[in-house]
Short mmCIF file of C-alpha atoms in Angstrom, two decimals:
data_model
loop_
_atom_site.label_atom_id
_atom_site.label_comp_id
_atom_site.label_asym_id
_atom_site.label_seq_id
_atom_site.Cartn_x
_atom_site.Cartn_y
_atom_site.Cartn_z
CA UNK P 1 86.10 82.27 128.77
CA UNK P 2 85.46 85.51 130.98
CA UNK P 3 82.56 87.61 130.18
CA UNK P 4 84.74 90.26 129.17
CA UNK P 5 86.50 87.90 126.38
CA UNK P 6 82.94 86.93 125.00
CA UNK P 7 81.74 90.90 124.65
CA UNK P 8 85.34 91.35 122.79
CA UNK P 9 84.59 88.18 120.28
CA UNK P 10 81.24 89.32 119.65
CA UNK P 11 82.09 92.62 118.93
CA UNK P 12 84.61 91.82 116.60
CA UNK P 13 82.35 89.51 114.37
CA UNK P 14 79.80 92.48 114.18
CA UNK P 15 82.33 94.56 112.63
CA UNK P 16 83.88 92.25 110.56
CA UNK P 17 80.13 91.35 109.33
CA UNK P 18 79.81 94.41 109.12
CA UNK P 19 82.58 94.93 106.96
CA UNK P 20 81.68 92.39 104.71
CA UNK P 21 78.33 93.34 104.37
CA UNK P 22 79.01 96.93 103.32
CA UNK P 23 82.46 96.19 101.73
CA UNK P 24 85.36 97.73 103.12
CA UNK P 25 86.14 100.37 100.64
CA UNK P 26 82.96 101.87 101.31
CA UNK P 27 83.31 102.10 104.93
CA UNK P 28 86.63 103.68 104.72
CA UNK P 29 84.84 106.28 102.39
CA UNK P 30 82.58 106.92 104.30
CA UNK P 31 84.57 107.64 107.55
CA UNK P 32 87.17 109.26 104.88
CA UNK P 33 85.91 111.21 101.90
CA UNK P 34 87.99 112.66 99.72
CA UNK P 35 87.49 115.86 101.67
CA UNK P 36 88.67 114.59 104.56
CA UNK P 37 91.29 113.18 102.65
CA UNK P 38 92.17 116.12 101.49
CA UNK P 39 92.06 118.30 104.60
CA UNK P 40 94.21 115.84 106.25
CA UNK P 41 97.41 116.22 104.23
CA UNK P 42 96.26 120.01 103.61
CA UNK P 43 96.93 120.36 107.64
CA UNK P 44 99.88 118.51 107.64
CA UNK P 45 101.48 120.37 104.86
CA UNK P 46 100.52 123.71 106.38
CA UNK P 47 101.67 122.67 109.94
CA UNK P 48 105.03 122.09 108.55
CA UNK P 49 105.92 124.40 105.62
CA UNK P 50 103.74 127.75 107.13
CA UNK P 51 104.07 127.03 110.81
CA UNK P 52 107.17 125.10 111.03
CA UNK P 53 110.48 125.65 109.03
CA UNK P 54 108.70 128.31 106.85
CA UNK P 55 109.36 128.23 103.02
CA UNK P 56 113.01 128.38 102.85
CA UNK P 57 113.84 124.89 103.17
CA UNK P 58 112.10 123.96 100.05
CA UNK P 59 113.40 123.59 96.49
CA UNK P 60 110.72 125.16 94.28
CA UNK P 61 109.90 127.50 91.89
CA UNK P 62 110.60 131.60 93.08
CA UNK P 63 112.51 130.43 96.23
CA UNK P 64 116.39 131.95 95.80
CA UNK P 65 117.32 129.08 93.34
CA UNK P 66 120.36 129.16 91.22
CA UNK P 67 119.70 128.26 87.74
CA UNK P 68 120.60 125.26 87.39
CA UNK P 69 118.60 124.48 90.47
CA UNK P 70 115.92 125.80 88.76
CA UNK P 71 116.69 123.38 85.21
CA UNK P 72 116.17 120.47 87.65
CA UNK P 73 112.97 121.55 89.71
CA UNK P 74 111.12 122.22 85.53
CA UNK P 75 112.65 118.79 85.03
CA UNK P 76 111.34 117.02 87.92
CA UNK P 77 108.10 118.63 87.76
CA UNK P 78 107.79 117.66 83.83
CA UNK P 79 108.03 113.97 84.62
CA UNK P 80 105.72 114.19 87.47
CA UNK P 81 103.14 115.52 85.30
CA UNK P 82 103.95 112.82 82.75
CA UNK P 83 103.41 110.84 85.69
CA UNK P 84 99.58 112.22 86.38
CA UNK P 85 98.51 111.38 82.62
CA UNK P 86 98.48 107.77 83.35
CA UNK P 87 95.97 108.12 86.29
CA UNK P 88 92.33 106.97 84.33
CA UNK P 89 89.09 108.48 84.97
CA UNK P 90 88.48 106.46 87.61
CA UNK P 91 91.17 107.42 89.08
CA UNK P 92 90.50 111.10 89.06
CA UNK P 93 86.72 110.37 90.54
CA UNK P 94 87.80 108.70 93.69
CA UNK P 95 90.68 111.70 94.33
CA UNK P 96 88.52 115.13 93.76
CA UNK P 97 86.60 116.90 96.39
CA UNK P 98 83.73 118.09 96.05
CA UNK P 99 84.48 121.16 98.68
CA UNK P 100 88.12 121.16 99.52
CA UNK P 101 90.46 123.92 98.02
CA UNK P 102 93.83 122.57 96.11
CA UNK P 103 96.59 125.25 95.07
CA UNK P 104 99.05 127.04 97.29
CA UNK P 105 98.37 127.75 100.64
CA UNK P 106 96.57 129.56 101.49
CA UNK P 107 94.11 128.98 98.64
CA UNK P 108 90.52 129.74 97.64
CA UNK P 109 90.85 127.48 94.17
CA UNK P 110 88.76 124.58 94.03
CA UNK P 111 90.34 121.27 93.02
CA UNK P 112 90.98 119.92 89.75
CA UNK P 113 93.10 117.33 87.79
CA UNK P 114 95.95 120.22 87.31
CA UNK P 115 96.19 121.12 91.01
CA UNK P 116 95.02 118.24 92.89
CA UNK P 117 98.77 116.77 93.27
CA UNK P 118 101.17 119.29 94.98
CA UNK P 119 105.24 118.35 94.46
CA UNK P 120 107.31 119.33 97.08
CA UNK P 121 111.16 118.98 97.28
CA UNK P 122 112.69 119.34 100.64
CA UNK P 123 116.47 120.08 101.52
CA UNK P 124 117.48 117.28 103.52
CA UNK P 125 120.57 115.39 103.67
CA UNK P 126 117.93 112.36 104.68
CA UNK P 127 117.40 109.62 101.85
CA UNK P 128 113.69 109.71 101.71
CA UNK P 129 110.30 110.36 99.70
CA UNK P 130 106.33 110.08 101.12
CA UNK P 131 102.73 110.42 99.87
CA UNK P 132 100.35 111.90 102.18
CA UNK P 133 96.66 111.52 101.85
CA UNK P 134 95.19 114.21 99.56
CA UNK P 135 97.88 114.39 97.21
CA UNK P 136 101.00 115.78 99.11
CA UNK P 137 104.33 114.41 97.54
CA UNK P 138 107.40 114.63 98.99
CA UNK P 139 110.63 114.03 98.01
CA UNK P 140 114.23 114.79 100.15
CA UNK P 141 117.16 116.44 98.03
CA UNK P 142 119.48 113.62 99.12
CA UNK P 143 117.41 110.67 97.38
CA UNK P 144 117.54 113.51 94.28
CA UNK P 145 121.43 113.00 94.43
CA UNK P 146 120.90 108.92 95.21
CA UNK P 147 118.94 108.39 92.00
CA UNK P 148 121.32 107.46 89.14
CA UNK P 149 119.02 107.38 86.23
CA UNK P 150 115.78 109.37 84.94
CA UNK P 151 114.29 105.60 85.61
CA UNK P 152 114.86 105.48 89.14
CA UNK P 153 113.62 109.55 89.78
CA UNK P 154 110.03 108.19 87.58
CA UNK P 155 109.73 104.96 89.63
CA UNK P 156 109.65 106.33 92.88
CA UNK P 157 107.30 109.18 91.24
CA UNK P 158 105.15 106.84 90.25
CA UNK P 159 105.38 104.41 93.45
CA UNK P 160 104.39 107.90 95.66
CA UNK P 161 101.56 108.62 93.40
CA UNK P 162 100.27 105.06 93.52
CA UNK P 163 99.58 105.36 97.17
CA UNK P 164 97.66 108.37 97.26
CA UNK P 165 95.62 106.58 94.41
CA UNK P 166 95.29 103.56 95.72
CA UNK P 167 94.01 105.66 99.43
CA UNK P 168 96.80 103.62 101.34
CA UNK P 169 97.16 106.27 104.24
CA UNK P 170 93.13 106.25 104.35
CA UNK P 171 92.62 102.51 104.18
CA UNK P 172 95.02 102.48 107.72
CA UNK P 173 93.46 105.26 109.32
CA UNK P 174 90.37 103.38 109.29
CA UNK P 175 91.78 99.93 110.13
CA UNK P 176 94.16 101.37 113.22
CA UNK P 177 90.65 103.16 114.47
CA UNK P 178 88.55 100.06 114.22
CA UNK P 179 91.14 97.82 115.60
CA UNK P 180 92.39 100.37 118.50
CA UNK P 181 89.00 101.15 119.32
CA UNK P 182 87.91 97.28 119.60
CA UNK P 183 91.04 97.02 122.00
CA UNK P 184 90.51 100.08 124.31
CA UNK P 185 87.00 99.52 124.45
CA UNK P 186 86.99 96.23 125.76
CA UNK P 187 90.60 94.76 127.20
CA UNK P 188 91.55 97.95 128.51
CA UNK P 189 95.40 99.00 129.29
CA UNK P 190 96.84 96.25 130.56
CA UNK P 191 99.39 93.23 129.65
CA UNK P 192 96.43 91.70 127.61
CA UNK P 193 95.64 95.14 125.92
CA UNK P 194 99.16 95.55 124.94
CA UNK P 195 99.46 92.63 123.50
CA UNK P 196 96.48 92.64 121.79
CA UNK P 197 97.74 96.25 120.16
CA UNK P 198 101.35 94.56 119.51
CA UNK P 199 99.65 92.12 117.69
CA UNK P 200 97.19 94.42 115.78
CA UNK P 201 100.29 96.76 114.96
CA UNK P 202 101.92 93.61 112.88
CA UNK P 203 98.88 93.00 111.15
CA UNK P 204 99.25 97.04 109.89
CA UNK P 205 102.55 96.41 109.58
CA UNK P 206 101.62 93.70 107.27
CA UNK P 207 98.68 95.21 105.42
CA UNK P 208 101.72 98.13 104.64
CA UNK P 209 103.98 95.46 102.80
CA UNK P 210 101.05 94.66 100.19
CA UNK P 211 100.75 98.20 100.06
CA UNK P 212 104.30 98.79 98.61
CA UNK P 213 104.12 95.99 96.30
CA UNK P 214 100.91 97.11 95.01
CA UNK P 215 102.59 100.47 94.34
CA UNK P 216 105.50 99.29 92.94
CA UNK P 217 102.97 97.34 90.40
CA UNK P 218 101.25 100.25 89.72
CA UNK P 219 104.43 102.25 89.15
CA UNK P 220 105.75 99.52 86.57
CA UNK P 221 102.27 100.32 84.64
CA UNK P 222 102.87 103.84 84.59
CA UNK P 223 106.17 104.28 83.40
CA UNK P 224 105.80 101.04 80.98
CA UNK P 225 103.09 103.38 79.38
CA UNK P 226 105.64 106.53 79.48
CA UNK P 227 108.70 104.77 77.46
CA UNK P 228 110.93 104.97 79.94
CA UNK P 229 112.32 101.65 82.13
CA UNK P 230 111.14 100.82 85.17
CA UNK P 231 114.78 98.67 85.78
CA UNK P 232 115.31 102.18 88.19
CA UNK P 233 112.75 100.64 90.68
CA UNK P 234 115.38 97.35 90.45
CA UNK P 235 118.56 99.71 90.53
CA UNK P 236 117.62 101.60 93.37
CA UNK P 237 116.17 98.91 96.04
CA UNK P 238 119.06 97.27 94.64
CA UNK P 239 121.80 99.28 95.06
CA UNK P 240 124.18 98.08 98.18
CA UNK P 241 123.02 94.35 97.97
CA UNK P 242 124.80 91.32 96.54
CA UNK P 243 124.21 89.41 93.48
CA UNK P 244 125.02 85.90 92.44
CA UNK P 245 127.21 86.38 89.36
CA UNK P 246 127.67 82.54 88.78
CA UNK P 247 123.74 82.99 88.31
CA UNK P 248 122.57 83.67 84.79
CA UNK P 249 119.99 85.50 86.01
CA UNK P 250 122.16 87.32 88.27
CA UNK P 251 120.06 86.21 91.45
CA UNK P 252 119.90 88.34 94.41
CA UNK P 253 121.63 87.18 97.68
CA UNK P 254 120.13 88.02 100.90
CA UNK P 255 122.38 86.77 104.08
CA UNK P 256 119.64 86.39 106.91
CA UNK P 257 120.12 86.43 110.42
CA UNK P 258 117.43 85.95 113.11
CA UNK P 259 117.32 89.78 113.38
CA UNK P 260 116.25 90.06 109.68
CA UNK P 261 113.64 87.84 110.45
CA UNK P 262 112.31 89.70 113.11
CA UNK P 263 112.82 92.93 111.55
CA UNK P 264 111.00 91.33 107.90
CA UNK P 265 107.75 90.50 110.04
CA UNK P 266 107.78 94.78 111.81
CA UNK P 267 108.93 96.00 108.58
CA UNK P 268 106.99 98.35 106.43
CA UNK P 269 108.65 97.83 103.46
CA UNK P 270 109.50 94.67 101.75
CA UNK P 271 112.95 92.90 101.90
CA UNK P 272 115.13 94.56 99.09
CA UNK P 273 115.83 91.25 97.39
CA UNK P 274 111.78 90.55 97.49
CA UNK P 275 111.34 93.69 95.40
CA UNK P 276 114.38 93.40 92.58
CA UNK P 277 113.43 90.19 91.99
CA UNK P 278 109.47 91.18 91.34
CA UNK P 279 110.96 94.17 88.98
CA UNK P 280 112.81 91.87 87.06
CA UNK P 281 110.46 89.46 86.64
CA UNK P 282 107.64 92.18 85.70
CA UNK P 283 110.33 93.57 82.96
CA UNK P 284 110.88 90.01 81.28
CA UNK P 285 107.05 89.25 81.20
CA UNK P 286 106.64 93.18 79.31
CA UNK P 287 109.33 92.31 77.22
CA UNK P 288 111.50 95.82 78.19
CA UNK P 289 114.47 96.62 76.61
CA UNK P 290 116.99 99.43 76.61
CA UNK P 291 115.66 100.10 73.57
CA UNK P 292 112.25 100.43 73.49
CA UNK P 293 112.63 101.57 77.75
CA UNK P 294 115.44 103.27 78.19
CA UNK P 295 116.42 104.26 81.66
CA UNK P 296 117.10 108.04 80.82
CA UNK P 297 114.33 109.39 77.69
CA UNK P 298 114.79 112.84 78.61
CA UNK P 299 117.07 115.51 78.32
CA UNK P 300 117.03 119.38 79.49
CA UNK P 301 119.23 121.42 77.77
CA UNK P 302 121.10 118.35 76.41
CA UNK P 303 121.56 117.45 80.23
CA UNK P 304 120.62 113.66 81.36
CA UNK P 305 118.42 113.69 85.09
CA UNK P 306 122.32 112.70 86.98
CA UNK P 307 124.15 115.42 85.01
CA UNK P 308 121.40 118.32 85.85
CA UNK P 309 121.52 116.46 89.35
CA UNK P 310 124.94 117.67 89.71
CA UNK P 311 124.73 121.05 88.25
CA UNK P 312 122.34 121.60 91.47
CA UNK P 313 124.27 120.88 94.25
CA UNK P 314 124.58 121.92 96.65
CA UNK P 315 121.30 122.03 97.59
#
């Protein structure tokens, strides 16, 4: 073994003493507060809605909506604060600041439970939703007009708001900088080097698959505690594949191919299949029902979350 090989192997066992030692949540607090946090989806968001494509491509409150456009925003802003109530104490202490401002930009408020979490709806005909670290929520009109049910709109609420709980971005941040730093420090670029950073990008890729399950966990919790289904989590990974209907459980069929083998292991989300299955499962052990969890509780104006859906568009 070269010299340079050792320095690399010893290094690495320091930090990952060192990790152990100190525990890894606390290191990634202490390289990422919750102001830093904070700041970091606060620059983000202002890059791109102040600097960028200015307010006009956003569906919100004051911003030339029609009315029924506006019946849909108070409706989807409603169950995202039903959302928030099921975050516990706990919760709330890890998320704060101590020193960053929360509100609309620019802003001089300091941050609290009621404006820590900032909504945003984008026009896009792109299928989409993310979390960014600090509590910056995004969601695309097009997976608005996707969702068939007030279950699968709270799901993916709930899945979004899980990760900024649960620090996902954060928890990477810190991994990709001790990993990529280990790599450049000591291998250097070259064939090794890449490699090396290949391999350390799977093992993100990886830690980003628990990630989503753990969210969509989370998000069964939350809207098992709201009354309302989480069979929308089931519906819309769901919706496109094939199920077994000589199954009595209606098992999901996944065709593989070596390229969905290769593209499972790089993926950052889970196999479709992987995640109905887990929802239904969840749902039988909670004993749901379209009774006691039905997949639309709300109404606005009389209007279910697919009929106000319509009354929007276009977007």
């Amino acid at each position: 073994m070269s010299k340079k090989w050792k320095i690399f192997w010893v290094a690495a066992l320091a930090f990952t003493i060192f990790f152990q030692a100190c525990g890894l949540e606390s290191v990634q607090t202490f390289i990422f507060d919750a102001d830093a946090e904070k700041k970091l989806g606060r620059e983000f968001d202002s890059l791109v809605i102040v600097d960028g494509y200015g307010n006009d491509w956003l569906l919100e409150k004051g911003n030339n909506m029609t009315p029924e456009q506006e019946e849909l925003y108070a409706y989807y802003r409603a169950r995202a604060n039903e959302v928030l109530k099921q975050l516990s104490d706990s919760d709330w202490k890890s998320l704060l600041p101590s020193g960053s401002l929360c509100g609309p930009y620019p802003s001089k408020t300091k941050c609290t439970e009621e404006n820590f979490f900032e909504f945003k709806i984008i026009k896009s005909d792109i299928i989409n939703a993310f979390a960014l670290p600090g509590g910056y929520i995004y969601f695309y009109t097009a997976i608005l007009d996707y969702f068939q049910s007030e279950s699968e709109l709270v799901t993916v609420l709930a899945h979004e708001v899980a990760h900024v709980v649960q620090h996902h971005t954060r928890d990477r941040l810190v991994k990709a900088i001790g990993g990529q730093l280990l790599i450049d420090l000591f291998l250097g670029d070259n064939i090794i080097g890449s490699l090396a950073s290949l391999g350390y990008a799977a093992q993100l890729m990886q830690n980003s698959q628990e990630n989503e399950h753990e969210s969509d966990e989370i998000a069964f919790i939350y809207t098992h505690r709201m009354g309302i289904s989480s069979q929308g989590l089931g519906d819309f990974f769901g919706r496109g594949l094939n199920f077994d209907d000589d199954d009595d459980e209606g098992k999901c069929i996944s065709e593989k191919s070596f390229l969905d083998d290769v593209l499972q292991v790089f993926s950052t989300h889970p196999p479709s299949c992987d995640r109905v299955t887990r929802n239904k499962v969840q749902r039988g052990l909670a004993g749901q029902t379209p009774k006691s969890h039905p997949l639309d509780k709300n109404k606005l104006n009389g209007k279910t979350y697919k009929e106000l859906v319509n009354a929007a568009k276009p977007f």
